[in-house]
mmCIF file of C-alpha atoms in Angstrom:
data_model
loop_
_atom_site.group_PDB
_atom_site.id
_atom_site.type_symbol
_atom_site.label_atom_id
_atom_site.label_comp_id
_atom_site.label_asym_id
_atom_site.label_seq_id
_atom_site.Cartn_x
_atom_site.Cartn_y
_atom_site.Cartn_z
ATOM 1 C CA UNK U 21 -98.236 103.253 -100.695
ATOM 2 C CA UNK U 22 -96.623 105.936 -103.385
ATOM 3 C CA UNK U 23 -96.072 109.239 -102.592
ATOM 4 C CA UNK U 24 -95.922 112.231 -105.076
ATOM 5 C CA UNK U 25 -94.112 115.085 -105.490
ATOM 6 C CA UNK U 26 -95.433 117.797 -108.299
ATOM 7 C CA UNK U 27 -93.004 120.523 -110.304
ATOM 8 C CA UNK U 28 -94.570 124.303 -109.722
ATOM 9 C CA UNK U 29 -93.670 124.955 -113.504
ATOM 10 C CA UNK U 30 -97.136 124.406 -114.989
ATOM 11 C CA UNK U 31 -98.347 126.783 -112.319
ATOM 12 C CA UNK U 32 -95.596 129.659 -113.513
ATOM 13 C CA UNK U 33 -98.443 132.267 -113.536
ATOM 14 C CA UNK U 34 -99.729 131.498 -110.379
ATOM 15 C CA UNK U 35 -98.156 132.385 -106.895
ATOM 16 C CA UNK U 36 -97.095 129.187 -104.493
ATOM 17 C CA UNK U 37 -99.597 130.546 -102.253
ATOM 18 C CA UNK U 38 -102.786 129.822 -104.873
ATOM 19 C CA UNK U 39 -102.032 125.993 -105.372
ATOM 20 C CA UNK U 40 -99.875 124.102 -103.244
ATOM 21 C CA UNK U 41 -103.005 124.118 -100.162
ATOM 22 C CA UNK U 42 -104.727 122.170 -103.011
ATOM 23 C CA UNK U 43 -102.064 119.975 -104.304
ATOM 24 C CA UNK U 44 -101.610 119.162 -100.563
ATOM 25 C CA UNK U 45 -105.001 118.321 -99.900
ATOM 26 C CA UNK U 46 -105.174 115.867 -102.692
ATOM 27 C CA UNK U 47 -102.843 113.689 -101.496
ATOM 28 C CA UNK U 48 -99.297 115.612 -103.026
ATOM 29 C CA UNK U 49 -96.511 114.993 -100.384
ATOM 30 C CA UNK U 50 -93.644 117.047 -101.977
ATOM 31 C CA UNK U 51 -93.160 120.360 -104.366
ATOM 32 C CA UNK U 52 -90.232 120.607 -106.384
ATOM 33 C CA UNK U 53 -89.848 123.957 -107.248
ATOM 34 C CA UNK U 54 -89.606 125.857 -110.874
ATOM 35 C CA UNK U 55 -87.718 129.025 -111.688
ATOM 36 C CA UNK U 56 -90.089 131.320 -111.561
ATOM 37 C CA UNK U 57 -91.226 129.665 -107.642
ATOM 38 C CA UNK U 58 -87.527 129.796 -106.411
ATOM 39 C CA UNK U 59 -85.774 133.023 -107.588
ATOM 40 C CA UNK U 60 -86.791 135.496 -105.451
ATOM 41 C CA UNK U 61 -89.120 133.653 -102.956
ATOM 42 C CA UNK U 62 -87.741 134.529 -99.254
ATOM 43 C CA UNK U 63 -86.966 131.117 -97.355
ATOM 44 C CA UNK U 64 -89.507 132.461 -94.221
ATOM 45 C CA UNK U 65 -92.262 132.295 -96.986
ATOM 46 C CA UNK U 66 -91.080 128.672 -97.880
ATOM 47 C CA UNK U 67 -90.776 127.887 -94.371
ATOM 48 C CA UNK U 68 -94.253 129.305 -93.377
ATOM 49 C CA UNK U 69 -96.251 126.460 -96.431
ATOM 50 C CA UNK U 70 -93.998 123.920 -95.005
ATOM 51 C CA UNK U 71 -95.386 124.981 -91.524
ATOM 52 C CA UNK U 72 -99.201 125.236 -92.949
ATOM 53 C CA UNK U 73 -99.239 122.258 -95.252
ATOM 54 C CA UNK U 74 -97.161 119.479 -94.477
ATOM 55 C CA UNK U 75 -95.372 119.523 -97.884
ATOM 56 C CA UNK U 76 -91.732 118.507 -98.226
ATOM 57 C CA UNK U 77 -89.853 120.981 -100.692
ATOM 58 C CA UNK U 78 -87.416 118.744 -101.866
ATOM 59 C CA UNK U 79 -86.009 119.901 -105.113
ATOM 60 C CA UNK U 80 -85.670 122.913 -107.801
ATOM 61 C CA UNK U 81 -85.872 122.105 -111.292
ATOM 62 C CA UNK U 82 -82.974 124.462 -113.294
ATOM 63 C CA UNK U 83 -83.182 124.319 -117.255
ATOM 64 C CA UNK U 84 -80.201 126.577 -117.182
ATOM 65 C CA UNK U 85 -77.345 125.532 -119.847
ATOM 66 C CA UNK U 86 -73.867 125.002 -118.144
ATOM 67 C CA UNK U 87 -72.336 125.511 -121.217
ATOM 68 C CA UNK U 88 -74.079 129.138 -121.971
ATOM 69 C CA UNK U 89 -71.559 132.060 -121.429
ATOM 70 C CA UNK U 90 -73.096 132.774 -117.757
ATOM 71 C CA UNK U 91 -74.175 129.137 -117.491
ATOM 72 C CA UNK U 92 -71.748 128.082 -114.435
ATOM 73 C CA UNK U 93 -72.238 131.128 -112.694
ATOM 74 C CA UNK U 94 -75.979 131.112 -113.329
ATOM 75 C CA UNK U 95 -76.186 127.457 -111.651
ATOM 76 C CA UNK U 96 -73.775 128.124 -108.745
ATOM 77 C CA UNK U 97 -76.271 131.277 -107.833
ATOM 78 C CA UNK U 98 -78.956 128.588 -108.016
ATOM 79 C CA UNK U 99 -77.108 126.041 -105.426
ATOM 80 C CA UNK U 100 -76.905 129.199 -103.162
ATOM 81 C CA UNK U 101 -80.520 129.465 -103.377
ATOM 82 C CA UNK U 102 -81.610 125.757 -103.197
ATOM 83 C CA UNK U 103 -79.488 126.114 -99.929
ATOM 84 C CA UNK U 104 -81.137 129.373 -98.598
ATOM 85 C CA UNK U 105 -84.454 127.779 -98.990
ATOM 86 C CA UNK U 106 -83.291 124.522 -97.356
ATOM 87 C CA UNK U 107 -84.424 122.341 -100.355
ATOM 88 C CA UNK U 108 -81.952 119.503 -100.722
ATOM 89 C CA UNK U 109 -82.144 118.253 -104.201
ATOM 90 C CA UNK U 110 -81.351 120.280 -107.411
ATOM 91 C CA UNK U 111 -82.207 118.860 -110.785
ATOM 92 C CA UNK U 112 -80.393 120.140 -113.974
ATOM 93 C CA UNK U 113 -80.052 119.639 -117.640
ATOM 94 C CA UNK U 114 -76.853 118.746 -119.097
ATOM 95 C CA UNK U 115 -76.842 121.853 -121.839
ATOM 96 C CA UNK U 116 -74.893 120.935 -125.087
ATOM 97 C CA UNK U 117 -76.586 119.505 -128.420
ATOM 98 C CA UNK U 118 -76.864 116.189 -129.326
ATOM 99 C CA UNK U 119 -74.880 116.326 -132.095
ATOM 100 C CA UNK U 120 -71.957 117.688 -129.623
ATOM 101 C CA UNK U 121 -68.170 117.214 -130.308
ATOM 102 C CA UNK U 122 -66.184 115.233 -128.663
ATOM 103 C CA UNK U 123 -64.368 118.171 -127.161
ATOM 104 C CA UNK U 124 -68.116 119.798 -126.692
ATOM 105 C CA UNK U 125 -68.679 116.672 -124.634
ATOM 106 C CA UNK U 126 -65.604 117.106 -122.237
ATOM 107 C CA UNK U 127 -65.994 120.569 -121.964
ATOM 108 C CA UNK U 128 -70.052 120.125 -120.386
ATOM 109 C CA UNK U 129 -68.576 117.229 -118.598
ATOM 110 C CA UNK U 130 -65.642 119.193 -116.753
ATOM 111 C CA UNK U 131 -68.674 122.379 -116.230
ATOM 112 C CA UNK U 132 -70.764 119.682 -114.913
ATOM 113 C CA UNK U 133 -67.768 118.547 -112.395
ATOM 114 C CA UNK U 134 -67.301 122.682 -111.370
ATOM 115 C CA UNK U 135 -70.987 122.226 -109.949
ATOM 116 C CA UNK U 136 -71.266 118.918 -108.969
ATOM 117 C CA UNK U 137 -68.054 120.002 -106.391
ATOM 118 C CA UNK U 138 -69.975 123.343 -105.396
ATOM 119 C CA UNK U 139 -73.043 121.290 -104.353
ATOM 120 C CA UNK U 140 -70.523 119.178 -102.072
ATOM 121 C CA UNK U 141 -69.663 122.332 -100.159
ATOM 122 C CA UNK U 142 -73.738 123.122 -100.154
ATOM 123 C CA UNK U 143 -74.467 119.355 -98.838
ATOM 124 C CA UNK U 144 -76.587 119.213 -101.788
ATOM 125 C CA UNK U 145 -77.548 116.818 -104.679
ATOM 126 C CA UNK U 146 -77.248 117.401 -108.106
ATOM 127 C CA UNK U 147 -79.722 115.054 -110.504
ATOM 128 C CA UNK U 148 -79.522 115.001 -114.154
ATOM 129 C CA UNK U 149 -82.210 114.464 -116.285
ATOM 130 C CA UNK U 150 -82.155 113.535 -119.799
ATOM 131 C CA UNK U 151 -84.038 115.644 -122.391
ATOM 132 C CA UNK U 152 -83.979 115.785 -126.514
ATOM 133 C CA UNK U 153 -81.861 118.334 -128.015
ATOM 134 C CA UNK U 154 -79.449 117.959 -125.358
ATOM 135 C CA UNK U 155 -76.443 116.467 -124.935
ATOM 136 C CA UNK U 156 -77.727 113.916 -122.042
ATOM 137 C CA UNK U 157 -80.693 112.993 -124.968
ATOM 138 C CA UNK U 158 -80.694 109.368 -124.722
ATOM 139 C CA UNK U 159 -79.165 106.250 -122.401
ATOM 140 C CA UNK U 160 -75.691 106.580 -124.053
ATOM 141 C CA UNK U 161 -74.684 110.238 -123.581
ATOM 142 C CA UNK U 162 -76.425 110.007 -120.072
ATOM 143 C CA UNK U 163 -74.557 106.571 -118.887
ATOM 144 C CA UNK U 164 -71.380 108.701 -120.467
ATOM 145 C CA UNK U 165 -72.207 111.499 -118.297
ATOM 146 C CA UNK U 166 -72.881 109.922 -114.940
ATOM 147 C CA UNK U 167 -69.789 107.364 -115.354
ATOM 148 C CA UNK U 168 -67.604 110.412 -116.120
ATOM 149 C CA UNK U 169 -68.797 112.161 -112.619
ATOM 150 C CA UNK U 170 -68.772 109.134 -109.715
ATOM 151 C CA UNK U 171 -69.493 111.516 -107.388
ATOM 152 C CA UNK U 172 -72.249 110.693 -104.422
ATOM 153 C CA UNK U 173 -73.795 114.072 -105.105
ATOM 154 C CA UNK U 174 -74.512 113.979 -108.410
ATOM 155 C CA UNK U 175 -77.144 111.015 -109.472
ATOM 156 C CA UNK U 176 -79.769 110.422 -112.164
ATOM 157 C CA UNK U 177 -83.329 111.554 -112.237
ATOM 158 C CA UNK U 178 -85.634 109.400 -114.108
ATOM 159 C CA UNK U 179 -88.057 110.039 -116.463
ATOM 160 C CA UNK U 180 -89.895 107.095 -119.292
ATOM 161 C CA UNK U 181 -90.676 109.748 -121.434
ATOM 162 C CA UNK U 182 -87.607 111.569 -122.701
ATOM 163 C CA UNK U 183 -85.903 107.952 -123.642
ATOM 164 C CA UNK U 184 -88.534 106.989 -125.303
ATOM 165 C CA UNK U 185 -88.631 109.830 -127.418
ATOM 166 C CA UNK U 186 -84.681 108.921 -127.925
ATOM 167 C CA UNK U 187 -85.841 105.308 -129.123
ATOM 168 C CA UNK U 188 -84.509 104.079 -126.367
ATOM 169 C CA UNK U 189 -86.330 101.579 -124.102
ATOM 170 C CA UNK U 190 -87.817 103.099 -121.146
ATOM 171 C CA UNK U 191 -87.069 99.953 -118.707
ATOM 172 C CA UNK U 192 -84.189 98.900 -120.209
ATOM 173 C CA UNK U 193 -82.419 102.894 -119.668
ATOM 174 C CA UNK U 194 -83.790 102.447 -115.940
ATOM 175 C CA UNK U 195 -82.187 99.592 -114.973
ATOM 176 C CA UNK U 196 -79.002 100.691 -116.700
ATOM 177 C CA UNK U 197 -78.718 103.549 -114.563
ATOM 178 C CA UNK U 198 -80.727 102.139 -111.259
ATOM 179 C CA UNK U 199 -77.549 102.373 -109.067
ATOM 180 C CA UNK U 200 -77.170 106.431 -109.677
ATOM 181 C CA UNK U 201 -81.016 106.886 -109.457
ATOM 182 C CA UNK U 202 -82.346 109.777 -107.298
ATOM 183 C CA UNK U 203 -85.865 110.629 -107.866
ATOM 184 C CA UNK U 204 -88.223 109.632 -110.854
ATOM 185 C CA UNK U 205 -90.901 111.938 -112.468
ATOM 186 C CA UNK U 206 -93.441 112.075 -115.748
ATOM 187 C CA UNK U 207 -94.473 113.915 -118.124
ATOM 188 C CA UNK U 208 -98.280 114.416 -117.942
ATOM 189 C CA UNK U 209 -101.153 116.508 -119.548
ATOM 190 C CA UNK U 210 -102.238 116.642 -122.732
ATOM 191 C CA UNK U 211 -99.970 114.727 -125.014
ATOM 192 C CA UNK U 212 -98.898 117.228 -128.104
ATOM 193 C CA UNK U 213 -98.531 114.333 -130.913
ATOM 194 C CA UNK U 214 -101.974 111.882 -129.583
ATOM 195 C CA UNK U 215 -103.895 114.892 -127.836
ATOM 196 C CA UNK U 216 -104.338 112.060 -125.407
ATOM 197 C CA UNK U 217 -103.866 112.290 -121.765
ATOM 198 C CA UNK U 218 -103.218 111.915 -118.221
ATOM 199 C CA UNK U 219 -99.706 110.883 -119.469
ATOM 200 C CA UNK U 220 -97.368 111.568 -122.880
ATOM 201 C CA UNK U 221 -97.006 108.477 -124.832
ATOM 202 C CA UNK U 222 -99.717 106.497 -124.089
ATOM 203 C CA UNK U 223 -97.800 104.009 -126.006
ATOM 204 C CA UNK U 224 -95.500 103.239 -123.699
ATOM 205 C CA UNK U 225 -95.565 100.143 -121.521
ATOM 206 C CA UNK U 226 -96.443 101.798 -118.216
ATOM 207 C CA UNK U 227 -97.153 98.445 -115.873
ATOM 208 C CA UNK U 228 -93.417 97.844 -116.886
ATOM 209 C CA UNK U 229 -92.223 100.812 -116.322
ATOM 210 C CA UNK U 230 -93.577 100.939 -112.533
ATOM 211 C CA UNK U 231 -91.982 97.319 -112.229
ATOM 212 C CA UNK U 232 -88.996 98.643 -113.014
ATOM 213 C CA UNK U 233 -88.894 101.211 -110.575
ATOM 214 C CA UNK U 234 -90.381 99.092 -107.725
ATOM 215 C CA UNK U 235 -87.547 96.594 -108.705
ATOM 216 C CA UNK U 236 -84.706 99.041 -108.304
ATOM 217 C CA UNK U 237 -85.957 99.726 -104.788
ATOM 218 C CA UNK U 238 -86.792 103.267 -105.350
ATOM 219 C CA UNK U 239 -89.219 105.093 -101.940
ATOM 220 C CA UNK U 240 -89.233 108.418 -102.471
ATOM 221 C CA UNK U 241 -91.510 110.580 -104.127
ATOM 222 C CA UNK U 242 -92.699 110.455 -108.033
ATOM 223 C CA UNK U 243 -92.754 113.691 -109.352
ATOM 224 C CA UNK U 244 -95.608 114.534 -112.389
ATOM 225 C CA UNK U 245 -95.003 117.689 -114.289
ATOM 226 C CA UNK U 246 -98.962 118.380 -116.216
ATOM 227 C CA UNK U 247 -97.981 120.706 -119.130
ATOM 228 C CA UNK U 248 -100.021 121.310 -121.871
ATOM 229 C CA UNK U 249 -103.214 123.573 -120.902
ATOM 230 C CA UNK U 250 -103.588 127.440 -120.946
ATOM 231 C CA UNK U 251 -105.134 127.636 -117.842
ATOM 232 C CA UNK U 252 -106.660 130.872 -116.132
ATOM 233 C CA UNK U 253 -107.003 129.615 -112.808
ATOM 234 C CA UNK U 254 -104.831 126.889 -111.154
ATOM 235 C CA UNK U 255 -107.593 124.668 -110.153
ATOM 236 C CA UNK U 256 -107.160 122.689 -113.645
ATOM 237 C CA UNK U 257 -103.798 121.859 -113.488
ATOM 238 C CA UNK U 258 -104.323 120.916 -109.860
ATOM 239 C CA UNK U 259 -107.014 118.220 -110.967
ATOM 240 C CA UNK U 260 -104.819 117.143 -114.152
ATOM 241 C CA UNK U 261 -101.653 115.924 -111.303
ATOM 242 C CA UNK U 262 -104.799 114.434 -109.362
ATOM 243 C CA UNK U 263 -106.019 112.672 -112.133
ATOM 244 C CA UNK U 264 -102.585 111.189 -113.299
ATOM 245 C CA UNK U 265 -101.379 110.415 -109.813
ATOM 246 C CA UNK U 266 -105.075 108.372 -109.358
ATOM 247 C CA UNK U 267 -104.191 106.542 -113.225
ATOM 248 C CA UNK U 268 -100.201 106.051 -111.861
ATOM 249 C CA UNK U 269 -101.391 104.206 -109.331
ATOM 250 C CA UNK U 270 -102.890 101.890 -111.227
ATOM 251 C CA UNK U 271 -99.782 100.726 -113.163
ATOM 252 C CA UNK U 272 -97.888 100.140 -109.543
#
């Protein structure tokens, strides 16, 4: 049977404390944990829902550029956090533009190395994930990036979604990069260009998809992010990862 992990950053407004009993309860196995969930939390408070609800926290999502002026130091503070709180898994954006130089290219790439050598030290994993207007935007640039950094600690983070939008082909970029993957997650909620929902292009070939990752032997947790609703109380997001974890399940 699947297990599911769902990001905190829908619930930004919300303290840990007002959702994750829920998300627990309805059959959510892991949190990974936004910015505004991680920064200042203390790790007894982290300890204490672990304690209470069962849940594994097993990443931090960081949209932090490593190629902004404070970029390296910014994501080095955040490794010394994800270790603090005992989370083992940090997932990161590759910064840049996709219409990056070649010398933009190799300077990410050599920022990405900096990190990916201070999360050996931490005995943690690094996991990129592709995302348009980046430089890791589509299959190429994130193949390029992963095959530039062999490292055991740095691996690939799946999402349909964000190669699709790249006109790329969801199954095909999966099985491509199967042998770095780390964790797999999508993009759910109300989708912005069909208005449809529980997941963001409907268009995609989902049954395939979920063949794809079965196929590449992947275990762990799938992660669903639920954007898209101005919520005033958490309970609606809460149902909206219920809902698309009860449709995923259908596709597997």
């Amino acid at each position: 049977m699947r297990t599911y992990c769902a990001s905190t950053l829908p619930f930004s407004a919300f303290p840990l404390t007002a959702f994750v009993n829920e998300l627990s309860e309805g059959g959510v196995s892991a949190i990974e944990l936004a910015q505004p969930h991680f920064s200042d939390v203390a790790a007894e408070t982290i300890d204490t829902l672990r304690e209470e609800t069962g849940l594994n926290f097993k990443s931090m999502l960081s949209t932090v550029r490593v190629d902004a002026p404070d970029g390296l130091e910014a994501l080095i503070s955040i490794l010394d956090t994800a270790q603090r709180l005992s989370v083992p898994i940090v997932s990161i954006a590759s910064g840049g533009n996709e219409d990056a130089t070649a010398r933009e290219i190799d300077t990410i790439i050599g920022h990405l190395k900096t990190v990916t050598a201070e999360a050996e030290t931490r005995n943690l994993t690094l996991v990129l994930y592709a995302h348009e207007g980046s430089l890791a935007y589509n299959l190429e640039r994130t193949q390029q990036i992963l095959n530039a950094i062999p490292s055991e600690n740095f691996g690939f983070y799946y999402s349909p979604f964000h190669f699709h939008r790249a006109g790329d082909d969801p199954v095909v970029a999966l099985r491509t990069l199967s042998e770095r993957l780390v964790s797999v997650y999508f993009n759910c909620g109300v989708d912005s260009e069909t208005g449809s929902k529980p997941f963001w292009a409907p268009e995609m070939d989902f049954p395939a998809i979920c063949k794809e990752i079965e196929r590449a032997g992947y275990t762990e947790e799938i992660m669903l992010i639920y954007l898209g609703l101005n919520a005033e109380t958490p309970q609606p997001i809460v149902e909206g990862v219920l809902n698309a974890r009860a449709k995923l399940e259908t596709y597997f």
